[in-house]
Coordinates of C-alpha atoms and ligand atoms in Angstrom, one line a residue:
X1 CA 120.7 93.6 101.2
X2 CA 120.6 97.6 101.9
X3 CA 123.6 97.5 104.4
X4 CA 123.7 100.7 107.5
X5 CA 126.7 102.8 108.4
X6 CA 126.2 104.0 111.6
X7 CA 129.6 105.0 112.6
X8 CA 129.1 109.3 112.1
X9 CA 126.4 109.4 114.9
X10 CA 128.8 107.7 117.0
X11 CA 130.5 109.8 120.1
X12 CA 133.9 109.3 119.0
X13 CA 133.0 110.9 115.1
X14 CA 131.1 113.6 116.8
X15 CA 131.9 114.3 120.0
X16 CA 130.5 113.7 123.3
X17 CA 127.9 116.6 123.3
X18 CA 126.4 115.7 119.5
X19 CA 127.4 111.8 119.3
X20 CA 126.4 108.8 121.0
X21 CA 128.8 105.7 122.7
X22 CA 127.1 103.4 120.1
X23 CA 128.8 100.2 121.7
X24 CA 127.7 101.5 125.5
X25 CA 124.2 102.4 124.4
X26 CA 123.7 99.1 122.0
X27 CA 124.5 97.2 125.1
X28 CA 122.5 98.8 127.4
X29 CA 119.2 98.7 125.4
X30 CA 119.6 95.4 123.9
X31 CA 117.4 93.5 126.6
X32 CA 114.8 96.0 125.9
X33 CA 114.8 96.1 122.4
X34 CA 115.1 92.1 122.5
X35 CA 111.4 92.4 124.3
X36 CA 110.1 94.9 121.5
X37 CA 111.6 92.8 119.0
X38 CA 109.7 89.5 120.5
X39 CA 106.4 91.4 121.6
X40 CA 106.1 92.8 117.7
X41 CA 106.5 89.3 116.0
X42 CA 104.3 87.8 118.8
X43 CA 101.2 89.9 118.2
X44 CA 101.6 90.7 114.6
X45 CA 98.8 88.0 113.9
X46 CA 96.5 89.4 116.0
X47 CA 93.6 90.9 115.5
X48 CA 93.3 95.1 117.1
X49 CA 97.1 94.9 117.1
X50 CA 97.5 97.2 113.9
X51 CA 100.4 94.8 112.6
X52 CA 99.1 93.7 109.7
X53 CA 101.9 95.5 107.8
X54 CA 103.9 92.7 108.8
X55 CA 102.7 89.8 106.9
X56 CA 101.7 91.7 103.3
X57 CA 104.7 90.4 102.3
X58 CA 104.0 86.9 102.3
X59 CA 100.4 87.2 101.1
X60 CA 100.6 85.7 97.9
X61 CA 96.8 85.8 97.5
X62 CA 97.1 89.8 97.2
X63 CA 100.1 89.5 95.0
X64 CA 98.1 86.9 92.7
X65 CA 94.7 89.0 92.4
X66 CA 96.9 92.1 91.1
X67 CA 98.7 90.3 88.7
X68 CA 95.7 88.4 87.2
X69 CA 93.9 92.1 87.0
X70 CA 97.0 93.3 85.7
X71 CA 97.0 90.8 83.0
X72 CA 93.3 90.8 82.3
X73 CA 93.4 94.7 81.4
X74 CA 96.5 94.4 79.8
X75 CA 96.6 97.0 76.8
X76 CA 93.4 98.4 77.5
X77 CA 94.4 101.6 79.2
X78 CA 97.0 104.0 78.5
X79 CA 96.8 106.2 81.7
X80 CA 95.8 104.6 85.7
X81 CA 94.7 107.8 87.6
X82 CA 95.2 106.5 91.3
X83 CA 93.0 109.1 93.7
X84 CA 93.9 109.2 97.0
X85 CA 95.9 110.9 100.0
X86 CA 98.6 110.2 102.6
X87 CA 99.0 106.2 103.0
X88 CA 96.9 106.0 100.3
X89 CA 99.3 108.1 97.6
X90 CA 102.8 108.9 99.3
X91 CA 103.9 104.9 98.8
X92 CA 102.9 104.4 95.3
X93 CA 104.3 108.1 94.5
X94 CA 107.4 106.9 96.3
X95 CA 108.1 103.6 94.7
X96 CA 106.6 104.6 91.3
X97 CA 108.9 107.0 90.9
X98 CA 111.6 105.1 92.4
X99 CA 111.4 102.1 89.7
X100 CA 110.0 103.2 86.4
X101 CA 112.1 105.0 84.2
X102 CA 112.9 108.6 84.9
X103 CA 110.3 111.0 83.2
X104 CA 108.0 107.7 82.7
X105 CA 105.1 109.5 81.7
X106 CA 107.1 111.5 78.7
X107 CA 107.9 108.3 77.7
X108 CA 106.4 107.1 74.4
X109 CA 104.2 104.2 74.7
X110 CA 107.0 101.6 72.9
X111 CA 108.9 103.2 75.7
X112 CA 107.1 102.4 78.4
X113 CA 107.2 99.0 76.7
X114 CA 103.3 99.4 76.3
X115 CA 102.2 100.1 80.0
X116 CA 100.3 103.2 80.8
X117 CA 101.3 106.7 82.2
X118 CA 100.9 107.0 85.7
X119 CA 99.2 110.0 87.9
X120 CA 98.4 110.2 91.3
X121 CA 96.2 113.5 92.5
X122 CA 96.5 113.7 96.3
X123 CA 95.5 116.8 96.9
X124 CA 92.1 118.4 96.0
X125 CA 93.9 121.7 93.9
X126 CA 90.8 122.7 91.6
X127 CA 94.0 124.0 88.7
X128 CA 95.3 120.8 88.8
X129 CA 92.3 118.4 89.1
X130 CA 91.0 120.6 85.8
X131 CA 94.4 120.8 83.9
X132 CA 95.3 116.7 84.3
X133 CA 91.3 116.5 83.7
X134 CA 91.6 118.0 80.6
X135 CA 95.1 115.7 79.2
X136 CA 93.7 112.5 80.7
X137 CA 91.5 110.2 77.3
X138 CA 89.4 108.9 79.8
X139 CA 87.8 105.9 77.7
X140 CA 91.6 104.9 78.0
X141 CA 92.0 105.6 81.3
X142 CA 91.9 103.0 84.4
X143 CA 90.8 105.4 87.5
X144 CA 91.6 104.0 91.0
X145 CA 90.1 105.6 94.0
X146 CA 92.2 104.6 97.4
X147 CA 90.8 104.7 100.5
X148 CA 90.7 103.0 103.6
X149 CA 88.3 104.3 105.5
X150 CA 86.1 104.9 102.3
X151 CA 85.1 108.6 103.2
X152 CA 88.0 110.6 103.2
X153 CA 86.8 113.7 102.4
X154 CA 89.3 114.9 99.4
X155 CA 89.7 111.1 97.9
X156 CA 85.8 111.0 97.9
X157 CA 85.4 114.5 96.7
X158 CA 87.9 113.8 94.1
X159 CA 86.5 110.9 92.8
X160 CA 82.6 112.8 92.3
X161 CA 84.2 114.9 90.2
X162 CA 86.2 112.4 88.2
X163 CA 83.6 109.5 88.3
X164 CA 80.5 112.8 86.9
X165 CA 83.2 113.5 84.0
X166 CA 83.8 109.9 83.0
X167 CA 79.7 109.4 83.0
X168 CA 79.3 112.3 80.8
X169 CA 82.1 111.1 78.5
X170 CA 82.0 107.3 78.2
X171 CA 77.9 106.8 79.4
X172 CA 77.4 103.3 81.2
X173 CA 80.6 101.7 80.2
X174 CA 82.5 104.4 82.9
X175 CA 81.8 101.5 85.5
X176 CA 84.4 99.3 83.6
X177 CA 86.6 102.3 83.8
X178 CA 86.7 102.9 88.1
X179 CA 88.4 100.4 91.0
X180 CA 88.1 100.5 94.6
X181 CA 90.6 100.0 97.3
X182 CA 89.0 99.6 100.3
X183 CA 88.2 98.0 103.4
X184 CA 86.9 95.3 102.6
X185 CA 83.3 95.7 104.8
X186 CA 82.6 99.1 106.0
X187 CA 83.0 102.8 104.4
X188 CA 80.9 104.6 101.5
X189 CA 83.4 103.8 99.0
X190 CA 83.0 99.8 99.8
X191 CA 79.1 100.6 99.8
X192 CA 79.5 102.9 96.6
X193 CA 81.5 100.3 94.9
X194 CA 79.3 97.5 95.3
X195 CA 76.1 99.7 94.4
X196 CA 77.8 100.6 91.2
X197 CA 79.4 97.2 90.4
X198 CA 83.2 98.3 90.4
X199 CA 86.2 95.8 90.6
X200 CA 87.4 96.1 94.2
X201 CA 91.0 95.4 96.0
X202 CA 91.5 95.0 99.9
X203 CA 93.3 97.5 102.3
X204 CA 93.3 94.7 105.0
X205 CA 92.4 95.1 108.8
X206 CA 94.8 95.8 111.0
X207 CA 96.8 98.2 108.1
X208 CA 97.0 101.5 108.7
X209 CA 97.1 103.8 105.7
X210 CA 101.1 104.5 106.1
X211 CA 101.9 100.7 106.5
X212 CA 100.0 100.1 103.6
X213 CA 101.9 100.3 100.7
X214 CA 102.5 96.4 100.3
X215 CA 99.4 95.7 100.0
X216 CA 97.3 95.8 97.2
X217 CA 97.1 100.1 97.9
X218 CA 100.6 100.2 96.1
X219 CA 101.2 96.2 94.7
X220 CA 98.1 97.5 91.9
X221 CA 99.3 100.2 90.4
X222 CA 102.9 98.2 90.4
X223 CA 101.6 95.9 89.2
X224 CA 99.8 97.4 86.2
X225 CA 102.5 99.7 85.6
X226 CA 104.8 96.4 84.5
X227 CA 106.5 96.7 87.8
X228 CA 108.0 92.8 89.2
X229 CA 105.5 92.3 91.9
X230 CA 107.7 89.2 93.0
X231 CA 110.6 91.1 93.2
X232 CA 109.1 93.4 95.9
X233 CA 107.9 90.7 97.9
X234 CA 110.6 89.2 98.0
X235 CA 113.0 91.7 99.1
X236 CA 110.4 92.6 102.2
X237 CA 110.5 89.0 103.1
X238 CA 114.5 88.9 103.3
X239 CA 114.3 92.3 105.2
X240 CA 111.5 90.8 107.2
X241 CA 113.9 87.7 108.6
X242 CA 116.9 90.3 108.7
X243 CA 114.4 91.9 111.2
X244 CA 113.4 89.3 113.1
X245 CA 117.1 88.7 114.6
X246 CA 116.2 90.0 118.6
X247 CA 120.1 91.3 118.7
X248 CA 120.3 94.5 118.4
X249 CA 123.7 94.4 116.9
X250 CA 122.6 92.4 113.7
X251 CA 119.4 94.3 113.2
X252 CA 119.7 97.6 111.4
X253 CA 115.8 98.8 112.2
X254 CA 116.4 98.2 115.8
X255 CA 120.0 100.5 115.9
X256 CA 118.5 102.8 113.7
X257 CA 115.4 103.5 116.1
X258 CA 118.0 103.5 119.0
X259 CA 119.6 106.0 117.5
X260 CA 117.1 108.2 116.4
X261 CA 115.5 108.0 120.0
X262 CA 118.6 109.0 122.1
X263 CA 119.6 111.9 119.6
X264 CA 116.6 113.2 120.4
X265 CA 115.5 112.3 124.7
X266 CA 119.2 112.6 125.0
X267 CA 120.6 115.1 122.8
X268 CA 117.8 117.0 121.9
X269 CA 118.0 116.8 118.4
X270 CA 115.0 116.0 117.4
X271 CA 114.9 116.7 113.4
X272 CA 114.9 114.1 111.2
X273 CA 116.6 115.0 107.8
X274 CA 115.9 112.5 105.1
X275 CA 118.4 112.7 102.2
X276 CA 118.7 110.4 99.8
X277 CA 121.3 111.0 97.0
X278 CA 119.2 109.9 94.4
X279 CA 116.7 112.2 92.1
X280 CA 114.3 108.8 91.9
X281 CA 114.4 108.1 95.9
X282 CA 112.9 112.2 95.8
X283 CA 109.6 110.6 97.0
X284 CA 110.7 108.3 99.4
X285 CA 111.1 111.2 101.5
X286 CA 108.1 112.5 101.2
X287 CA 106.5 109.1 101.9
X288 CA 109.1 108.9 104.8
X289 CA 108.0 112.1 106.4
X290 CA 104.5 110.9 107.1
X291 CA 105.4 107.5 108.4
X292 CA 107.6 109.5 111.3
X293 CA 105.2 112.1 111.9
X294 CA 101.8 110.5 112.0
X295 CA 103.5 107.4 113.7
X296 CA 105.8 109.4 117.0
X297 CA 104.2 112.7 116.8
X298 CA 102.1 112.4 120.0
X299 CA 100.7 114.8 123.0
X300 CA 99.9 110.8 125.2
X301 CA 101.8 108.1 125.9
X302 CA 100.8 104.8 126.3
X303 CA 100.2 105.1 130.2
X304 CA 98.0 108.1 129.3
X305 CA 100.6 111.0 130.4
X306 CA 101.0 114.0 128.1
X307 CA 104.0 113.8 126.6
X308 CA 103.8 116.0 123.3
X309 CA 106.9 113.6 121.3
X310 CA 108.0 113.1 118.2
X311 CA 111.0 113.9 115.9
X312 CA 110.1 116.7 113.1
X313 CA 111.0 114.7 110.0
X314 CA 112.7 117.0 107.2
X315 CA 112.8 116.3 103.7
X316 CA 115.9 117.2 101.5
X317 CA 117.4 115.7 98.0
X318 CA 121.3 115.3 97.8
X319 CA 122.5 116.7 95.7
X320 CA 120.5 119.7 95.1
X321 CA 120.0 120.6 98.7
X322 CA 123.5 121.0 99.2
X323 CA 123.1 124.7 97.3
X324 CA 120.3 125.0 99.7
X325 CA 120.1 123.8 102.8
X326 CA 123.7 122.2 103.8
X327 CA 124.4 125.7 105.1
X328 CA 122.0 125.4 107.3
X329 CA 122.7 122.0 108.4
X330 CA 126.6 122.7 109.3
X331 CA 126.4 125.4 111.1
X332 CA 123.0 126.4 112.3
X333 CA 121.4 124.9 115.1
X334 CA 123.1 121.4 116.1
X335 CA 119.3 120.2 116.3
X336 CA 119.0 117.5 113.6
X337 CA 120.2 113.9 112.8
X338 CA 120.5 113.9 109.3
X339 CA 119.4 110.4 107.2
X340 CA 121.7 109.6 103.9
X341 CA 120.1 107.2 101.7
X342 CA 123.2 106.5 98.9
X343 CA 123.0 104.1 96.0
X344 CA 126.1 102.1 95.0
X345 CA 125.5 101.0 91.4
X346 CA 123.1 103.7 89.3
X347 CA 121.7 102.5 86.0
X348 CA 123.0 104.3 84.2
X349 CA 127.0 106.0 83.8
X350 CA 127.2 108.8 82.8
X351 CA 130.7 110.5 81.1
X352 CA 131.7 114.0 81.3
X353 CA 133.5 114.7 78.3
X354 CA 137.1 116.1 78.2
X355 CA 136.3 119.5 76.5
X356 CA 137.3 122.5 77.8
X357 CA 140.2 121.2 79.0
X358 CA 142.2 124.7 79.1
X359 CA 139.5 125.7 81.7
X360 CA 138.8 125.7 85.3
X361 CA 136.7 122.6 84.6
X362 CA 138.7 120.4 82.8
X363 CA 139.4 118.3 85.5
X364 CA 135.4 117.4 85.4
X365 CA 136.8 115.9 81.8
X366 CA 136.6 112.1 81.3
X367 CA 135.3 111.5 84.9
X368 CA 131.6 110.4 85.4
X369 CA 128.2 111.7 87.1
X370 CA 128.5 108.7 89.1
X371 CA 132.1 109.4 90.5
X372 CA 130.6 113.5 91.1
X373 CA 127.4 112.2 92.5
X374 CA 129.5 109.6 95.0
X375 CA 132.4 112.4 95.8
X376 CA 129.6 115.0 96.5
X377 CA 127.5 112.8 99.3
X378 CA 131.1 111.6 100.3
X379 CA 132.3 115.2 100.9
X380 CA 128.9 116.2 102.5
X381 CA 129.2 113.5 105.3
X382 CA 132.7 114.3 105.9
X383 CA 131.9 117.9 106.4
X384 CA 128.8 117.6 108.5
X385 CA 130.7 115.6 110.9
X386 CA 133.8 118.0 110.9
X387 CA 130.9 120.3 112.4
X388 CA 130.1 117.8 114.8
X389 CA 127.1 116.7 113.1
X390 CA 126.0 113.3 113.2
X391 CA 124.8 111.8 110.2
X392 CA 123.9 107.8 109.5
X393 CA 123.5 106.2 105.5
X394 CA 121.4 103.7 104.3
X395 CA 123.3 102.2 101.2
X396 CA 121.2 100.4 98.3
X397 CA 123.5 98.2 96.2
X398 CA 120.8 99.4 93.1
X399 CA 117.6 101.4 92.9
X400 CA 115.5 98.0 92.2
X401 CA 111.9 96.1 93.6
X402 CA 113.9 94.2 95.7
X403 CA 116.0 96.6 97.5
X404 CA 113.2 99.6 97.9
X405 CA 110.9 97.2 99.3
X406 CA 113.5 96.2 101.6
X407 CA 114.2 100.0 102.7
X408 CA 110.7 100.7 102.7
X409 CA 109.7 97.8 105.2
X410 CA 113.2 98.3 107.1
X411 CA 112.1 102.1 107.8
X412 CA 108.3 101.0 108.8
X413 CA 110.0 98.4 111.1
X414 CA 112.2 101.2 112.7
X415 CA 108.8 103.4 113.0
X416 CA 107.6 100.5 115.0
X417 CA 110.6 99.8 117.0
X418 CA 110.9 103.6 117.6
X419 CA 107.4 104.1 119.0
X420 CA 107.8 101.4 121.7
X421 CA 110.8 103.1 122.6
X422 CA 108.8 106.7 122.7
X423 CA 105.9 104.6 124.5
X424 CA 103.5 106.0 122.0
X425 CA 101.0 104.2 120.0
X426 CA 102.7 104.4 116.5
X427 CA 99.5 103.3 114.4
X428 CA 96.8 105.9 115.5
X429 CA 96.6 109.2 114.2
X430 CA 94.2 111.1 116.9
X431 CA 95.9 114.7 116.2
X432 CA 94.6 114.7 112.3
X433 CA 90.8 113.9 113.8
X434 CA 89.8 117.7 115.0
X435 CA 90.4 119.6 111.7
X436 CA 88.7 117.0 110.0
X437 CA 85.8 117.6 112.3
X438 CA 85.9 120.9 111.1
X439 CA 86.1 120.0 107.8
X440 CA 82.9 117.9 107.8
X441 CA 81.4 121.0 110.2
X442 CA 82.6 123.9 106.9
X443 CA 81.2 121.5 104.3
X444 CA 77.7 121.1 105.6
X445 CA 77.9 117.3 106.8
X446 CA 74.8 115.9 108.5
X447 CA 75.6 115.4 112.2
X448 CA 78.6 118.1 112.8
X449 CA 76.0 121.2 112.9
X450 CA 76.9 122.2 116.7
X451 CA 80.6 121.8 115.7
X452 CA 80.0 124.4 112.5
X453 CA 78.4 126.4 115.4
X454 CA 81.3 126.8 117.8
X455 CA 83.6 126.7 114.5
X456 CA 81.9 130.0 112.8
X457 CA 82.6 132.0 116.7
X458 CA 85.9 130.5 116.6
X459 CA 87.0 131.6 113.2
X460 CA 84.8 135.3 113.6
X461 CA 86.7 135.5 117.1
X462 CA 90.1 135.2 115.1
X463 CA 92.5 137.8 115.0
Ligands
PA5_501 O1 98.3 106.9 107.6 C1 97.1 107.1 107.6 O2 96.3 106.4 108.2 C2 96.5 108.3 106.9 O3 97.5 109.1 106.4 C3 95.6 107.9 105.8 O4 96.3 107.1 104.9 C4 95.0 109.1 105.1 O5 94.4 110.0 106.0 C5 94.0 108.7 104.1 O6 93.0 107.9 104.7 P1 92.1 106.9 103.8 O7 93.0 105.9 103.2 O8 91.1 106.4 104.8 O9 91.5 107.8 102.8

């Protein structure tokens, strides 16, 4: 299990004016997050609740469908373009490039034991649609367009342009060549899909795009890409009971919301730094960042009073960000509550060889990246709480299915946990709505012509 270390937020670590009384504050909340605890499991099944995210990892017929389409197309492609944006990318380009090899798609193909490359495009850059355009053989590649809500504006624009180049390129046979992952009734990509005969996987009900990496949104791609779906499921399921556990003391998603809640209503620091010592856990960041920020970013609470909340989440990379941004962190503003994610076995070790012994770096000499890599986050804690600055660290035993699933799912949990404790509605996204409004307005959609109206004074009015 990914174990927690708590103990640098803690008053005592910290001081009073940057650090909480863990024990005190554990004990006081622990009716209320014994009633969040209890309120999430009981309505998970629901339908409306949103809390689908909770059971993907016992739904074996998802995990079955990907593997038999995994092993149907087995050989047939060398590249799976996924299209798609925010829920829809950030979790496959998190756990993708958490467990395939490093530089996967440099790779050769004996390499890659015979699986494809892998590219995600979530964002809509014409240079970069053009350029991966023009490297992709696409009569060899798989293209899979991700969307929930089957109209998202870049995915679907995207996918026009990719879907008009395959037709050109391979003539009928492109249909064999496209999937869609979609709801599985309504949007234009479910209606496109069907029109067009394409193979389609499920984003179920009640799964919001962030929560939706366990289902088939990221179990595909694993799944094609060689990656042990049972593995994955497996590791949310032991997190998942880990998480059930109402006491606040034995569950690490529960103290982990705590913590981030009262740093912020009590202490006012409300940044978020996610850090993980680990160049393949880059993403998770990145994939971490929208969970917090579309989930407790908020101007209403739940009893409909403006309360404009939400920690800012921050992403950084130990240990690289040391030479950029640990300066900032120790003594500028003592604003943020900065997030270690450490890994206790890597793959691989790594000597230094004893040269240059005469040197000022000889004593590098016969120690190992490992030892550096541990002694650097290890000096880095130690010195952000000699500033007073509280820090907490997630520890992985190894970067595998099992235990990125399991800090994947812990940190979705802790979303959950931490919007009851906001009182916010951490599945909706109503701030992202207006500019798409606009969007649709700019672009000429049918229906949003008095909103292009007030949008052309708006942006003319602009200074
Ligand atoms: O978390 C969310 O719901 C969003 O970030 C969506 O994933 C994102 O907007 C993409 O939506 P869709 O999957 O409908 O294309």
């Amino acid at each position: 299990m990914i174990t927690f270390d708590c103990k640098n937020a803690d008053s005592l670590v910290v001081g009073i004016e940057n650090g909480l009384n863990l024990e005190q504050e554990f004990n006081n909340y622990a009716d209320q997050i014994e009633a969040i605890i209890s309120d999430l499991n009981k309505r998970k099944d629901k339908p409306g609740q949103k809390l689908q995210w909770m059971n993907l990892g016992y739904s074996e017929e998802t995990a079955w469908y990907v593997k038999e389409y995994a092993a149907m197309v087995d050989g047939r492609f060398d590249d799976i373009l996924v299209l798609g944006i925010g829920g829809s990318a950030l979790g496959g380009i998190a756990v993708t490039n958490a467990l395939l090899r490093p530089y996967w798609n440099l790779l050769s193909k004996e390499q890659r034991n015979g699986f494809p490359r892998i590219f995600f495009l979530d964002n809509i850059d014409p240079d970069t649609i053009s350029s991966l355009l023009d490297i992709l053989d696409l009569k060899k590649t798989l293209v899979n367009v991700i969307t929930k809500s089957g109209d998202t504006v870049e995915t679907m624009s995207q996918y026009m342009v990719v879907k008009d180049r395959m037709e050109k390129e391979l003539g009928d046979d492109y249909r064999k060549n496209i999937i869609a992952t979609t709801d599985m009734r309504t949007g234009i990509l479910r209606q496109i899909a069907e029109q067009e005969g394409y193979k389609t996987f499920v984003v179920p009900d009640d799964v919001g795009g962030r929560y939706s990496v366990f289902s088939a949104v990221g179990l595909l791609p694993f799944a094609l890409l060689g990656i042990d779906i049972d593995e994955i499921t497996n590791g949310i399921k032991d997190m998942d009971l880990a998480l059930k556990n109402t006491d606040i003391h034995k569950n690490i998603a529960a103290q982990s919301a705590l913590i981030h809640y009262l740093m912020d209503v009590k202490l006012g620091k409300n940044i978020t730094v996610m850090m993980p010592y680990s160049s393949r856990l880059q993403y998770v960041s990145d994939w971490f960042a929208q969970l917090w920020a579309e989930s407790l970013g908020k101007s209403e609470n739940n009893d409909g009073v403006h309360v404009h909340v939400g920690p800012t989440p921050v992403k950084a990379l130990g240990v690289t960000d040391q030479h950029s941004q640990i300066q900032l962190y120790n003594e500028g503003p003592n604003n943020k509550l900065i997030d270690f994610i450490r890994v206790e076995n890597f793959d691989s070790e790594l000597q230094i060889p004893k040269i240059f012994e005469y040197t000022g770096i000889g004593y590098l000499g016969g120690k190992t990246m490992n030892d550096l890599m541990n002694a650097e986050a290890e000096s880095t804690r130690v010195t952000l709480s000699d500033y007073s600055r509280p820090t907490l660290t997630f520890t992985l035993p190894k970067i595998d299915g099992y235990h990125v699933a399991q800090l994947l799912y812990m940190f979705e949990v802790q979303a959950a946990i931490a919007g009851a404790l906001y009182n916010v509605n951490p599945f909706n996204q109503p701030g992202v709505e207006q500019s798409k409004n606009y969007i649709y307005a700019l672009m000429g959609r049918a229906g949003y012509e008095e909103s292009a109206k007030s949008l052309q004074l708006k942006m003319s009015s602009a200074v």
